[in-house]
PDB file of C-alpha atoms in Angstrom:
ATOM      1  CA  MET J   1      -3.644 -17.596   9.181  1.00 56.00           C
ATOM      2  CA  ARG J   2      -1.456 -18.445   6.221  1.00 65.00           C
ATOM      3  CA  PHE J   3       0.713 -21.556   6.582  1.00 68.00           C
ATOM      4  CA  ARG J   4       4.415 -20.784   6.297  1.00 69.00           C
ATOM      5  CA  SER J   5       6.408 -23.804   7.481  1.00 68.00           C
ATOM      6  CA  TYR J   6       6.732 -25.560   4.138  1.00 72.00           C
ATOM      7  CA  ASP J   7      10.345 -26.547   4.841  1.00 77.00           C
ATOM      8  CA  SER J   8       9.209 -28.640   7.794  1.00 85.00           C
ATOM      9  CA  LEU J   9       7.005 -30.811   5.552  1.00 87.00           C
ATOM     10  CA  LYS J  10      10.135 -32.623   4.332  1.00 86.00           C
ATOM     11  CA  THR J  11      11.000 -33.419   7.930  1.00 89.00           C
ATOM     12  CA  PHE J  12       7.416 -34.513   8.563  1.00 89.00           C
ATOM     13  CA  ASP J  13       7.605 -36.813   5.533  1.00 87.00           C
ATOM     14  CA  ALA J  14      10.769 -38.482   6.857  1.00 87.00           C
ATOM     15  CA  VAL J  15       9.234 -39.066  10.292  1.00 90.00           C
ATOM     16  CA  ALA J  16       5.930 -40.308   8.814  1.00 87.00           C
ATOM     17  CA  ARG J  17       7.706 -42.828   6.568  1.00 84.00           C
ATOM     18  CA  ASN J  18       9.922 -44.148   9.356  1.00 85.00           C
ATOM     19  CA  LEU J  19       7.546 -43.638  12.321  1.00 87.00           C
ATOM     20  CA  SER J  20      10.708 -42.930  14.260  1.00 88.00           C
ATOM     21  CA  MET J  21      12.441 -39.676  15.170  1.00 88.00           C
ATOM     22  CA  THR J  22      15.780 -41.480  15.378  1.00 89.00           C
ATOM     23  CA  LYS J  23      15.536 -43.082  11.930  1.00 87.00           C
ATOM     24  CA  ALA J  24      14.290 -39.824  10.402  1.00 86.00           C
ATOM     25  CA  ALA J  25      17.227 -37.963  11.975  1.00 86.00           C
ATOM     26  CA  ASP J  26      19.677 -40.460  10.454  1.00 85.00           C
ATOM     27  CA  GLU J  27      17.999 -40.122   7.058  1.00 82.00           C
ATOM     28  CA  VAL J  28      18.174 -36.318   6.890  1.00 81.00           C
ATOM     29  CA  HIS J  29      21.510 -36.064   8.778  1.00 83.00           C
ATOM     30  CA  GLN J  30      20.171 -34.034  11.684  1.00 87.00           C
ATOM     31  CA  SER J  31      19.981 -34.664  15.416  1.00 89.00           C
ATOM     32  CA  LYS J  32      16.969 -36.361  16.951  1.00 88.00           C
ATOM     33  CA  GLY J  33      16.423 -33.238  19.082  1.00 88.00           C
ATOM     34  CA  SER J  34      16.279 -31.055  15.966  1.00 89.00           C
ATOM     35  CA  ILE J  35      13.729 -33.361  14.330  1.00 90.00           C
ATOM     36  CA  SER J  36      11.575 -33.414  17.470  1.00 90.00           C
ATOM     37  CA  TYR J  37      11.712 -29.616  17.730  1.00 89.00           C
ATOM     38  CA  GLN J  38      10.639 -29.194  14.079  1.00 90.00           C
ATOM     39  CA  ILE J  39       7.717 -31.581  14.467  1.00 91.00           C
ATOM     40  CA  ASN J  40       6.545 -29.901  17.685  1.00 90.00           C
ATOM     41  CA  LYS J  41       6.808 -26.491  16.023  1.00 90.00           C
ATOM     42  CA  LEU J  42       4.881 -27.744  12.978  1.00 90.00           C
ATOM     43  CA  GLU J  43       2.102 -29.192  15.166  1.00 90.00           C
ATOM     44  CA  ALA J  44       1.867 -25.901  17.069  1.00 89.00           C
ATOM     45  CA  GLU J  45       1.496 -23.935  13.848  1.00 88.00           C
ATOM     46  CA  LEU J  46      -1.043 -26.359  12.386  1.00 90.00           C
ATOM     47  CA  GLY J  47      -3.114 -26.508  15.555  1.00 89.00           C
ATOM     48  CA  PHE J  48      -3.458 -30.294  15.561  1.00 92.00           C
ATOM     49  CA  ARG J  49      -1.345 -33.332  16.414  1.00 91.00           C
ATOM     50  CA  LEU J  50       0.400 -35.254  13.661  1.00 92.00           C
ATOM     51  CA  PHE J  51       1.530 -38.199  15.764  1.00 91.00           C
ATOM     52  CA  GLU J  52       0.349 -40.127  18.769  1.00 89.00           C
ATOM     53  CA  ARG J  53       3.248 -40.833  21.100  1.00 82.00           C
ATOM     54  CA  ALA J  54       2.718 -43.918  23.263  1.00 72.00           C
ATOM     55  CA  HIS J  55       5.443 -46.018  24.869  1.00 68.00           C
ATOM     56  CA  ALA J  56       8.142 -44.517  22.615  1.00 68.00           C
ATOM     57  CA  LYS J  57       6.194 -45.595  19.529  1.00 77.00           C
ATOM     58  CA  LEU J  58       4.892 -43.121  16.944  1.00 87.00           C
ATOM     59  CA  GLU J  59       1.616 -43.517  15.068  1.00 87.00           C
ATOM     60  CA  LEU J  60       0.133 -41.046  12.628  1.00 89.00           C
ATOM     61  CA  THR J  61      -3.119 -39.445  13.728  1.00 90.00           C
ATOM     62  CA  GLU J  62      -5.943 -39.288  11.200  1.00 88.00           C
ATOM     63  CA  GLU J  63      -5.043 -35.629  10.570  1.00 90.00           C
ATOM     64  CA  GLY J  64      -1.412 -36.664  10.190  1.00 88.00           C
ATOM     65  CA  ARG J  65      -2.300 -39.364   7.644  1.00 85.00           C
ATOM     66  CA  ARG J  66      -4.315 -36.900   5.578  1.00 86.00           C
ATOM     67  CA  LEU J  67      -1.601 -34.248   5.623  1.00 88.00           C
ATOM     68  CA  TRP J  68       1.119 -36.797   4.851  1.00 85.00           C
ATOM     69  CA  HIS J  69      -0.746 -38.046   1.794  1.00 78.00           C
ATOM     70  CA  VAL J  70      -1.323 -34.611   0.298  1.00 81.00           C
ATOM     71  CA  SER J  71       2.186 -33.374   1.168  1.00 82.00           C
ATOM     72  CA  GLN J  72       3.764 -36.508  -0.346  1.00 75.00           C
ATOM     73  CA  THR J  73       1.903 -35.946  -3.582  1.00 72.00           C
ATOM     74  CA  ALA J  74       2.649 -32.217  -3.706  1.00 76.00           C
ATOM     75  CA  LEU J  75       6.350 -32.549  -2.853  1.00 74.00           C
ATOM     76  CA  SER J  76       6.758 -35.334  -5.375  1.00 71.00           C
ATOM     77  CA  GLN J  77       5.155 -33.207  -8.089  1.00 70.00           C
ATOM     78  CA  ILE J  78       7.459 -30.307  -7.246  1.00 73.00           C
ATOM     79  CA  ASP J  79      10.528 -32.560  -7.448  1.00 69.00           C
ATOM     80  CA  ARG J  80       9.334 -33.943 -10.784  1.00 63.00           C
ATOM     81  CA  GLU J  81       8.730 -30.475 -12.220  1.00 67.00           C
ATOM     82  CA  ILE J  82      12.187 -29.294 -11.151  1.00 68.00           C
ATOM     83  CA  GLU J  83      13.750 -32.332 -12.814  1.00 61.00           C
ATOM     84  CA  ASP J  84      11.813 -31.585 -16.000  1.00 61.00           C
ATOM     85  CA  LEU J  85      12.899 -27.945 -15.976  1.00 61.00           C
ATOM     86  CA  ARG J  86      16.519 -28.985 -15.470  1.00 57.00           C
ATOM     87  CA  GLY J  87      16.183 -31.457 -18.310  1.00 50.00           C
ATOM     88  CA  THR J  88      17.344 -34.354 -16.135  1.00 50.00           C
ATOM     89  CA  ALA J  89      14.209 -36.486 -16.201  1.00 48.00           C
ATOM     90  CA  SER J  90      14.071 -37.404 -19.883  1.00 49.00           C
ATOM     91  CA  GLY J  91      15.264 -40.963 -19.273  1.00 61.00           C
ATOM     92  CA  ALA J  92      13.045 -41.618 -16.260  1.00 80.00           C
ATOM     93  CA  VAL J  93       9.884 -43.712 -16.197  1.00 89.00           C
ATOM     94  CA  THR J  94       7.185 -42.413 -13.879  1.00 90.00           C
ATOM     95  CA  VAL J  95       4.623 -44.912 -12.620  1.00 93.00           C
ATOM     96  CA  GLY J  96       1.590 -43.890 -10.616  1.00 93.00           C
ATOM     97  CA  ALA J  97       0.645 -46.561  -8.090  1.00 94.00           C
ATOM     98  CA  LEU J  98      -1.338 -47.184  -4.940  1.00 92.00           C
ATOM     99  CA  THR J  99       0.939 -46.944  -1.909  1.00 90.00           C
ATOM    100  CA  TYR J 100      -0.401 -50.310  -0.719  1.00 91.00           C
ATOM    101  CA  PHE J 101       0.531 -52.002  -3.999  1.00 94.00           C
ATOM    102  CA  SER J 102       3.926 -50.280  -4.085  1.00 93.00           C
ATOM    103  CA  LEU J 103       4.773 -51.479  -0.585  1.00 90.00           C
ATOM    104  CA  ARG J 104       3.308 -54.981  -0.722  1.00 93.00           C
ATOM    105  CA  TRP J 105       4.018 -56.124  -4.282  1.00 94.00           C
ATOM    106  CA  LEU J 106       6.216 -53.746  -6.242  1.00 93.00           C
ATOM    107  CA  SER J 107       8.976 -52.743  -3.846  1.00 91.00           C
ATOM    108  CA  PRO J 108      10.117 -56.291  -2.945  1.00 90.00           C
ATOM    109  CA  ARG J 109      10.603 -57.062  -6.654  1.00 91.00           C
ATOM    110  CA  LEU J 110      12.223 -53.884  -7.978  1.00 92.00           C
ATOM    111  CA  THR J 111      15.773 -55.156  -7.510  1.00 92.00           C
ATOM    112  CA  ARG J 112      15.136 -57.608 -10.343  1.00 91.00           C
ATOM    113  CA  PHE J 113      13.924 -54.778 -12.591  1.00 91.00           C
ATOM    114  CA  PHE J 114      17.055 -52.695 -12.039  1.00 90.00           C
ATOM    115  CA  GLU J 115      19.303 -55.719 -12.503  1.00 90.00           C
ATOM    116  CA  ALA J 116      17.677 -56.339 -15.890  1.00 88.00           C
ATOM    117  CA  ASN J 117      17.464 -52.633 -16.860  1.00 87.00           C
ATOM    118  CA  PRO J 118      20.475 -50.836 -15.348  1.00 84.00           C
ATOM    119  CA  GLY J 119      20.106 -47.745 -17.544  1.00 82.00           C
ATOM    120  CA  ILE J 120      16.513 -46.889 -16.608  1.00 87.00           C
ATOM    121  CA  SER J 121      15.527 -44.513 -13.824  1.00 87.00           C
ATOM    122  CA  LEU J 122      12.194 -45.220 -12.166  1.00 90.00           C
ATOM    123  CA  ARG J 123       9.943 -42.879 -10.218  1.00 88.00           C
ATOM    124  CA  ILE J 124       6.928 -44.154  -8.260  1.00 91.00           C
ATOM    125  CA  GLU J 125       4.243 -41.496  -7.867  1.00 89.00           C
ATOM    126  CA  PRO J 126       1.641 -42.177  -5.137  1.00 90.00           C
ATOM    127  CA  ILE J 127      -1.906 -41.990  -6.517  1.00 89.00           C
ATOM    128  CA  ASN J 128      -5.261 -43.080  -5.127  1.00 88.00           C
ATOM    129  CA  SER J 129      -7.631 -42.981  -8.072  1.00 87.00           C
ATOM    130  CA  ALA J 130      -7.878 -42.534 -11.823  1.00 86.00           C
ATOM    131  CA  GLY J 131      -9.110 -38.988 -11.196  1.00 85.00           C
ATOM    132  CA  MET J 132      -5.655 -38.030  -9.917  1.00 85.00           C
ATOM    133  CA  LEU J 133      -4.154 -38.799 -13.334  1.00 85.00           C
ATOM    134  CA  LYS J 134      -5.543 -35.506 -14.585  1.00 82.00           C
ATOM    135  CA  ASN J 135      -3.260 -33.654 -12.165  1.00 79.00           C
ATOM    136  CA  VAL J 136      -0.047 -35.711 -12.228  1.00 82.00           C
ATOM    137  CA  ARG J 137       2.141 -36.687 -15.146  1.00 83.00           C
ATOM    138  CA  VAL J 138       2.864 -40.394 -15.278  1.00 89.00           C
ATOM    139  CA  ASP J 139       3.725 -42.858 -18.025  1.00 91.00           C
ATOM    140  CA  MET J 140       1.275 -45.425 -16.675  1.00 93.00           C
ATOM    141  CA  ALA J 141      -0.618 -46.158 -13.482  1.00 94.00           C
ATOM    142  CA  ILE J 142      -1.443 -49.230 -11.401  1.00 95.00           C
ATOM    143  CA  LEU J 143      -4.799 -49.247  -9.614  1.00 93.00           C
ATOM    144  CA  TRP J 144      -7.021 -51.807  -7.943  1.00 92.00           C
ATOM    145  CA  GLY J 145     -10.498 -52.312  -9.331  1.00 89.00           C
ATOM    146  CA  ILE J 146     -12.798 -54.407 -11.456  1.00 88.00           C
ATOM    147  CA  GLY J 147     -12.042 -52.667 -14.754  1.00 78.00           C
ATOM    148  CA  GLY J 148     -13.932 -50.217 -16.908  1.00 76.00           C
ATOM    149  CA  TRP J 149     -12.136 -46.936 -16.208  1.00 82.00           C
ATOM    150  CA  LYS J 150     -13.639 -44.129 -18.221  1.00 81.00           C
ATOM    151  CA  ASP J 151     -11.155 -42.231 -20.427  1.00 83.00           C
ATOM    152  CA  TYR J 152      -8.361 -44.791 -19.968  1.00 88.00           C
ATOM    153  CA  GLN J 153      -7.372 -48.021 -21.634  1.00 91.00           C
ATOM    154  CA  SER J 154      -6.579 -50.639 -19.031  1.00 91.00           C
ATOM    155  CA  GLU J 155      -5.092 -54.102 -18.759  1.00 91.00           C
ATOM    156  CA  LEU J 156      -5.566 -56.550 -15.906  1.00 91.00           C
ATOM    157  CA  PHE J 157      -2.108 -57.781 -15.035  1.00 90.00           C
ATOM    158  CA  LEU J 158      -2.552 -59.181 -11.504  1.00 92.00           C
ATOM    159  CA  SER J 159      -5.811 -60.943 -10.691  1.00 92.00           C
ATOM    160  CA  LEU J 160      -6.492 -61.018  -6.941  1.00 93.00           C
ATOM    161  CA  PRO J 161     -10.053 -61.667  -5.715  1.00 93.00           C
ATOM    162  CA  ALA J 162     -11.084 -59.496  -2.768  1.00 95.00           C
ATOM    163  CA  VAL J 163     -13.137 -60.272   0.336  1.00 96.00           C
ATOM    164  CA  PRO J 164     -14.640 -58.187   3.163  1.00 97.00           C
ATOM    165  CA  THR J 165     -12.055 -57.808   5.909  1.00 97.00           C
ATOM    166  CA  ALA J 166     -12.037 -56.487   9.478  1.00 97.00           C
ATOM    167  CA  ASN J 167     -10.085 -56.733  12.692  1.00 96.00           C
ATOM    168  CA  ARG J 168     -11.102 -59.306  15.311  1.00 96.00           C
ATOM    169  CA  ALA J 169     -13.253 -56.934  17.364  1.00 96.00           C
ATOM    170  CA  VAL J 170     -15.261 -55.797  14.331  1.00 97.00           C
ATOM    171  CA  ALA J 171     -15.448 -59.409  13.127  1.00 97.00           C
ATOM    172  CA  GLU J 172     -17.161 -60.275  16.416  1.00 97.00           C
ATOM    173  CA  GLN J 173     -19.684 -57.477  15.799  1.00 96.00           C
ATOM    174  CA  VAL J 174     -20.305 -58.928  12.343  1.00 96.00           C
ATOM    175  CA  ARG J 175     -20.865 -62.384  13.860  1.00 96.00           C
ATOM    176  CA  GLN J 176     -23.417 -60.992  16.294  1.00 96.00           C
ATOM    177  CA  LEU J 177     -25.248 -58.873  13.734  1.00 96.00           C
ATOM    178  CA  GLY J 178     -25.033 -61.301  10.850  1.00 96.00           C
ATOM    179  CA  LEU J 179     -23.128 -60.375   7.710  1.00 95.00           C
ATOM    180  CA  ALA J 180     -26.104 -58.989   5.775  1.00 95.00           C
ATOM    181  CA  GLU J 181     -26.998 -56.599   8.595  1.00 95.00           C
ATOM    182  CA  ALA J 182     -23.373 -55.765   9.381  1.00 95.00           C
ATOM    183  CA  VAL J 183     -22.654 -54.449   5.881  1.00 93.00           C
ATOM    184  CA  ARG J 184     -25.660 -52.172   6.302  1.00 92.00           C
ATOM    185  CA  GLN J 185     -24.808 -50.862   9.760  1.00 92.00           C
ATOM    186  CA  LEU J 186     -21.003 -50.750   9.918  1.00 93.00           C
ATOM    187  CA  PRO J 187     -18.849 -48.312   7.914  1.00 92.00           C
ATOM    188  CA  LEU J 188     -17.726 -49.680   4.556  1.00 92.00           C
ATOM    189  CA  LEU J 189     -14.367 -48.160   3.658  1.00 91.00           C
ATOM    190  CA  GLY J 190     -14.019 -47.217   0.015  1.00 83.00           C
ATOM    191  CA  ASP J 191     -11.091 -47.837  -2.291  1.00 82.00           C
ATOM    192  CA  SER J 192      -9.615 -46.633  -5.579  1.00 78.00           C
ATOM    193  CA  SER J 193     -12.682 -47.930  -7.453  1.00 79.00           C
ATOM    194  CA  GLY J 194     -15.043 -45.653  -5.517  1.00 77.00           C
ATOM    195  CA  ASP J 195     -17.945 -47.892  -4.519  1.00 84.00           C
ATOM    196  CA  ALA J 196     -17.632 -50.199  -7.558  1.00 87.00           C
ATOM    197  CA  GLY J 197     -15.860 -52.888  -5.553  1.00 90.00           C
ATOM    198  CA  TRP J 198     -18.467 -52.930  -2.802  1.00 92.00           C
ATOM    199  CA  ARG J 199     -21.296 -52.934  -5.329  1.00 92.00           C
ATOM    200  CA  ALA J 200     -19.704 -55.933  -7.060  1.00 94.00           C
ATOM    201  CA  TRP J 201     -19.333 -57.783  -3.755  1.00 95.00           C
ATOM    202  CA  HIS J 202     -22.962 -57.162  -2.773  1.00 95.00           C
ATOM    203  CA  LYS J 203     -24.051 -58.462  -6.178  1.00 95.00           C
ATOM    204  CA  ALA J 204     -21.935 -61.607  -5.742  1.00 96.00           C
ATOM    205  CA  ALA J 205     -23.378 -62.081  -2.235  1.00 96.00           C
ATOM    206  CA  GLY J 206     -26.956 -61.595  -3.447  1.00 96.00           C
ATOM    207  CA  LEU J 207     -27.453 -58.582  -1.189  1.00 95.00           C
ATOM    208  CA  PRO J 208     -28.791 -55.115  -1.982  1.00 94.00           C
ATOM    209  CA  TYR J 209     -26.198 -52.379  -1.797  1.00 92.00           C
ATOM    210  CA  ALA J 210     -27.750 -50.151   0.854  1.00 88.00           C
ATOM    211  CA  PRO J 211     -25.151 -49.141   3.455  1.00 85.00           C
ATOM    212  CA  ARG J 212     -26.475 -46.968   6.264  1.00 77.00           C
ATOM    213  CA  ARG J 213     -23.077 -45.531   7.121  1.00 62.00           C
ATOM    214  CA  SER J 214     -19.963 -44.786   5.090  1.00 57.00           C
ATOM    215  CA  SER J 215     -18.563 -42.069   7.277  1.00 58.00           C
ATOM    216  CA  LEU J 216     -14.845 -42.664   6.844  1.00 70.00           C
ATOM    217  CA  THR J 217     -13.075 -42.011   3.562  1.00 74.00           C
ATOM    218  CA  ILE J 218      -9.329 -42.691   3.519  1.00 80.00           C
ATOM    219  CA  PRO J 219      -7.925 -42.220   0.015  1.00 80.00           C
ATOM    220  CA  ASP J 220      -4.436 -43.524   0.812  1.00 85.00           C
ATOM    221  CA  SER J 221      -4.474 -47.324   0.573  1.00 87.00           C
ATOM    222  CA  ASN J 222      -1.780 -47.979   3.203  1.00 87.00           C
ATOM    223  CA  SER J 223      -3.604 -45.755   5.661  1.00 88.00           C
ATOM    224  CA  ARG J 224      -6.826 -47.616   4.870  1.00 89.00           C
ATOM    225  CA  VAL J 225      -5.205 -50.936   5.820  1.00 91.00           C
ATOM    226  CA  GLN J 226      -4.243 -49.397   9.140  1.00 91.00           C
ATOM    227  CA  ALA J 227      -7.774 -48.050   9.594  1.00 91.00           C
ATOM    228  CA  VAL J 228      -9.163 -51.576   9.267  1.00 94.00           C
ATOM    229  CA  VAL J 229      -6.544 -52.858  11.716  1.00 94.00           C
ATOM    230  CA  ASP J 230      -7.620 -50.069  14.100  1.00 93.00           C
ATOM    231  CA  GLY J 231     -11.268 -51.146  13.852  1.00 94.00           C
ATOM    232  CA  GLN J 232     -12.599 -48.207  11.850  1.00 91.00           C
ATOM    233  CA  GLY J 233     -14.773 -50.348   9.586  1.00 92.00           C
ATOM    234  CA  ILE J 234     -14.855 -53.071   6.928  1.00 95.00           C
ATOM    235  CA  ALA J 235     -12.834 -52.971   3.713  1.00 94.00           C
ATOM    236  CA  LEU J 236     -12.279 -55.184   0.702  1.00 94.00           C
ATOM    237  CA  TRP J 237      -8.760 -56.628   0.699  1.00 94.00           C
ATOM    238  CA  ASP J 238      -6.934 -59.346  -1.163  1.00 93.00           C
ATOM    239  CA  ASP J 239      -4.070 -61.725  -0.489  1.00 93.00           C
ATOM    240  CA  LEU J 240      -1.527 -58.893  -0.349  1.00 93.00           C
ATOM    241  CA  VAL J 241      -2.585 -58.628   3.308  1.00 93.00           C
ATOM    242  CA  ALA J 242      -1.701 -62.309   3.829  1.00 93.00           C
ATOM    243  CA  PRO J 243       0.636 -61.441   6.753  1.00 92.00           C
ATOM    244  CA  GLU J 244      -2.250 -59.816   8.633  1.00 94.00           C
ATOM    245  CA  PHE J 245      -4.520 -62.755   7.822  1.00 94.00           C
ATOM    246  CA  GLY J 246      -1.804 -65.147   8.974  1.00 94.00           C
ATOM    247  CA  ASP J 247      -1.235 -63.566  12.385  1.00 94.00           C
ATOM    248  CA  GLY J 248      -4.921 -62.897  13.034  1.00 94.00           C
ATOM    249  CA  THR J 249      -4.659 -59.102  12.909  1.00 94.00           C
ATOM    250  CA  LEU J 250      -7.248 -59.137  10.119  1.00 96.00           C
ATOM    251  CA  VAL J 251     -10.070 -61.603   9.523  1.00 96.00           C
ATOM    252  CA  ARG J 252     -11.875 -62.627   6.342  1.00 97.00           C
ATOM    253  CA  LEU J 253     -15.582 -62.070   6.981  1.00 97.00           C
ATOM    254  CA  SER J 254     -16.984 -64.076   4.083  1.00 96.00           C
ATOM    255  CA  ASP J 255     -16.074 -66.647   1.449  1.00 95.00           C
ATOM    256  CA  VAL J 256     -17.908 -64.537  -1.143  1.00 96.00           C
ATOM    257  CA  ARG J 257     -15.274 -62.840  -3.277  1.00 95.00           C
ATOM    258  CA  VAL J 258     -15.087 -60.176  -5.946  1.00 94.00           C
ATOM    259  CA  GLU J 259     -13.651 -62.612  -8.460  1.00 91.00           C
ATOM    260  CA  ASN J 260     -12.822 -60.187 -11.266  1.00 88.00           C
ATOM    261  CA  ALA J 261     -10.922 -57.784  -9.029  1.00 91.00           C
ATOM    262  CA  GLY J 262      -7.236 -57.105  -9.284  1.00 93.00           C
ATOM    263  CA  TYR J 263      -4.540 -54.643 -10.230  1.00 94.00           C
ATOM    264  CA  PHE J 264      -4.867 -52.965 -13.584  1.00 94.00           C
ATOM    265  CA  ILE J 265      -2.360 -51.023 -15.636  1.00 94.00           C
ATOM    266  CA  LEU J 266      -3.922 -47.794 -16.882  1.00 94.00           C
ATOM    267  CA  PHE J 267      -2.370 -46.233 -19.963  1.00 92.00           C
ATOM    268  CA  THR J 268      -2.147 -42.483 -20.440  1.00 85.00           C
ATOM    269  CA  ASP J 269      -2.393 -40.773 -23.808  1.00 80.00           C
ATOM    270  CA  GLN J 270       1.306 -39.937 -24.036  1.00 76.00           C
ATOM    271  CA  PRO J 271       3.554 -42.091 -26.267  1.00 79.00           C
ATOM    272  CA  MET J 272       5.330 -44.982 -24.557  1.00 82.00           C
ATOM    273  CA  SER J 273       9.078 -44.490 -24.252  1.00 84.00           C
ATOM    274  CA  GLN J 274      11.536 -47.372 -24.509  1.00 86.00           C
ATOM    275  CA  GLY J 275      11.911 -47.235 -20.738  1.00 89.00           C
ATOM    276  CA  SER J 276       8.148 -47.436 -20.269  1.00 91.00           C
ATOM    277  CA  GLU J 277       7.936 -50.387 -22.635  1.00 91.00           C
ATOM    278  CA  ALA J 278      10.713 -52.115 -20.700  1.00 92.00           C
ATOM    279  CA  PHE J 279       8.934 -51.572 -17.388  1.00 94.00           C
ATOM    280  CA  LEU J 280       5.626 -52.807 -18.841  1.00 93.00           C
ATOM    281  CA  ASP J 281       7.315 -55.942 -20.223  1.00 93.00           C
ATOM    282  CA  TRP J 282       8.935 -56.516 -16.826  1.00 93.00           C
ATOM    283  CA  LEU J 283       5.583 -56.203 -14.999  1.00 93.00           C
ATOM    284  CA  ARG J 284       4.029 -58.818 -17.258  1.00 91.00           C
ATOM    285  CA  ALA J 285       7.024 -61.147 -17.009  1.00 90.00           C
ATOM    286  CA  GLU J 286       7.167 -60.762 -13.215  1.00 88.00           C
ATOM    287  CA  ASN J 287       3.519 -61.733 -12.909  1.00 79.00           C
ATOM    288  CA  ASP J 288       4.090 -64.760 -15.178  1.00 79.00           C
ATOM    289  CA  ARG J 289       7.030 -65.702 -12.947  1.00 74.00           C
ATOM    290  CA  ASN J 290       4.847 -65.514  -9.829  1.00 66.00           C
ATOM    291  CA  GLU J 291       2.192 -67.716 -11.414  1.00 66.00           C
ATOM    292  CA  ARG J 292       4.801 -70.346 -12.343  1.00 59.00           C
ATOM    293  CA  LEU J 293       6.144 -70.356  -8.778  1.00 55.00           C
ATOM    294  CA  ALA J 294       2.681 -70.477  -7.177  1.00 54.00           C
TER     295      ALA J 294
END
């Protein structure tokens, strides 16, 4: 049966971002009852649940996470295309970035960018891999990896070594199995580098890369953090998850690190605008500022 409720995807996006019917209702200027009705109707048409509702708290289901990611990307592309057709986006800078990086590093610092560059409009496009750059139009992209992207020039601008990470229950399994056996038996969650990050970690640890199971692929980086918190497997994470390390939600499983990992700027083949140059200069200066304060 053909899907028809495209209008409700905007409502779904608001609820997924806020994980609250009340906050979503305030955002889109509708009643909470109207939002709840639209979500229930959407779930009925889709034939699967988008949210788990427990003790008045909403959590995205795995199906909900997958649909939210693809709908976010599609709706954002539609908005961008409309702006281009209207001729209103010529002064905007579009940056493709991992949702995890956008939330944990970029968003808390953007006020300083706009204070220094009041005439520049910025658009953050969620992407998960370099392969997505063939389908979205961005001025540059920020991805995690160890370098060497085919077809793109890249620049390491934020070096952050990564370590295997799990929640406490999975960490106990790792302790019982031993790390070498655990990384063979337990699911290893991939990232924007494909399996390059895990291969680099195994090499640093002196272990063969021979996982028995890799059954869970979660392209969206924020959703992948949650998957590790939920105990779905082991993933490579860096100090951007310091809050989870600090409160014990996540545990470092090894002192062996992927030393050359970090966040790279990938450059597309389109000419850099003045706005893009300004944003690139700000990224570099912001990282220098962080290093001076560290």
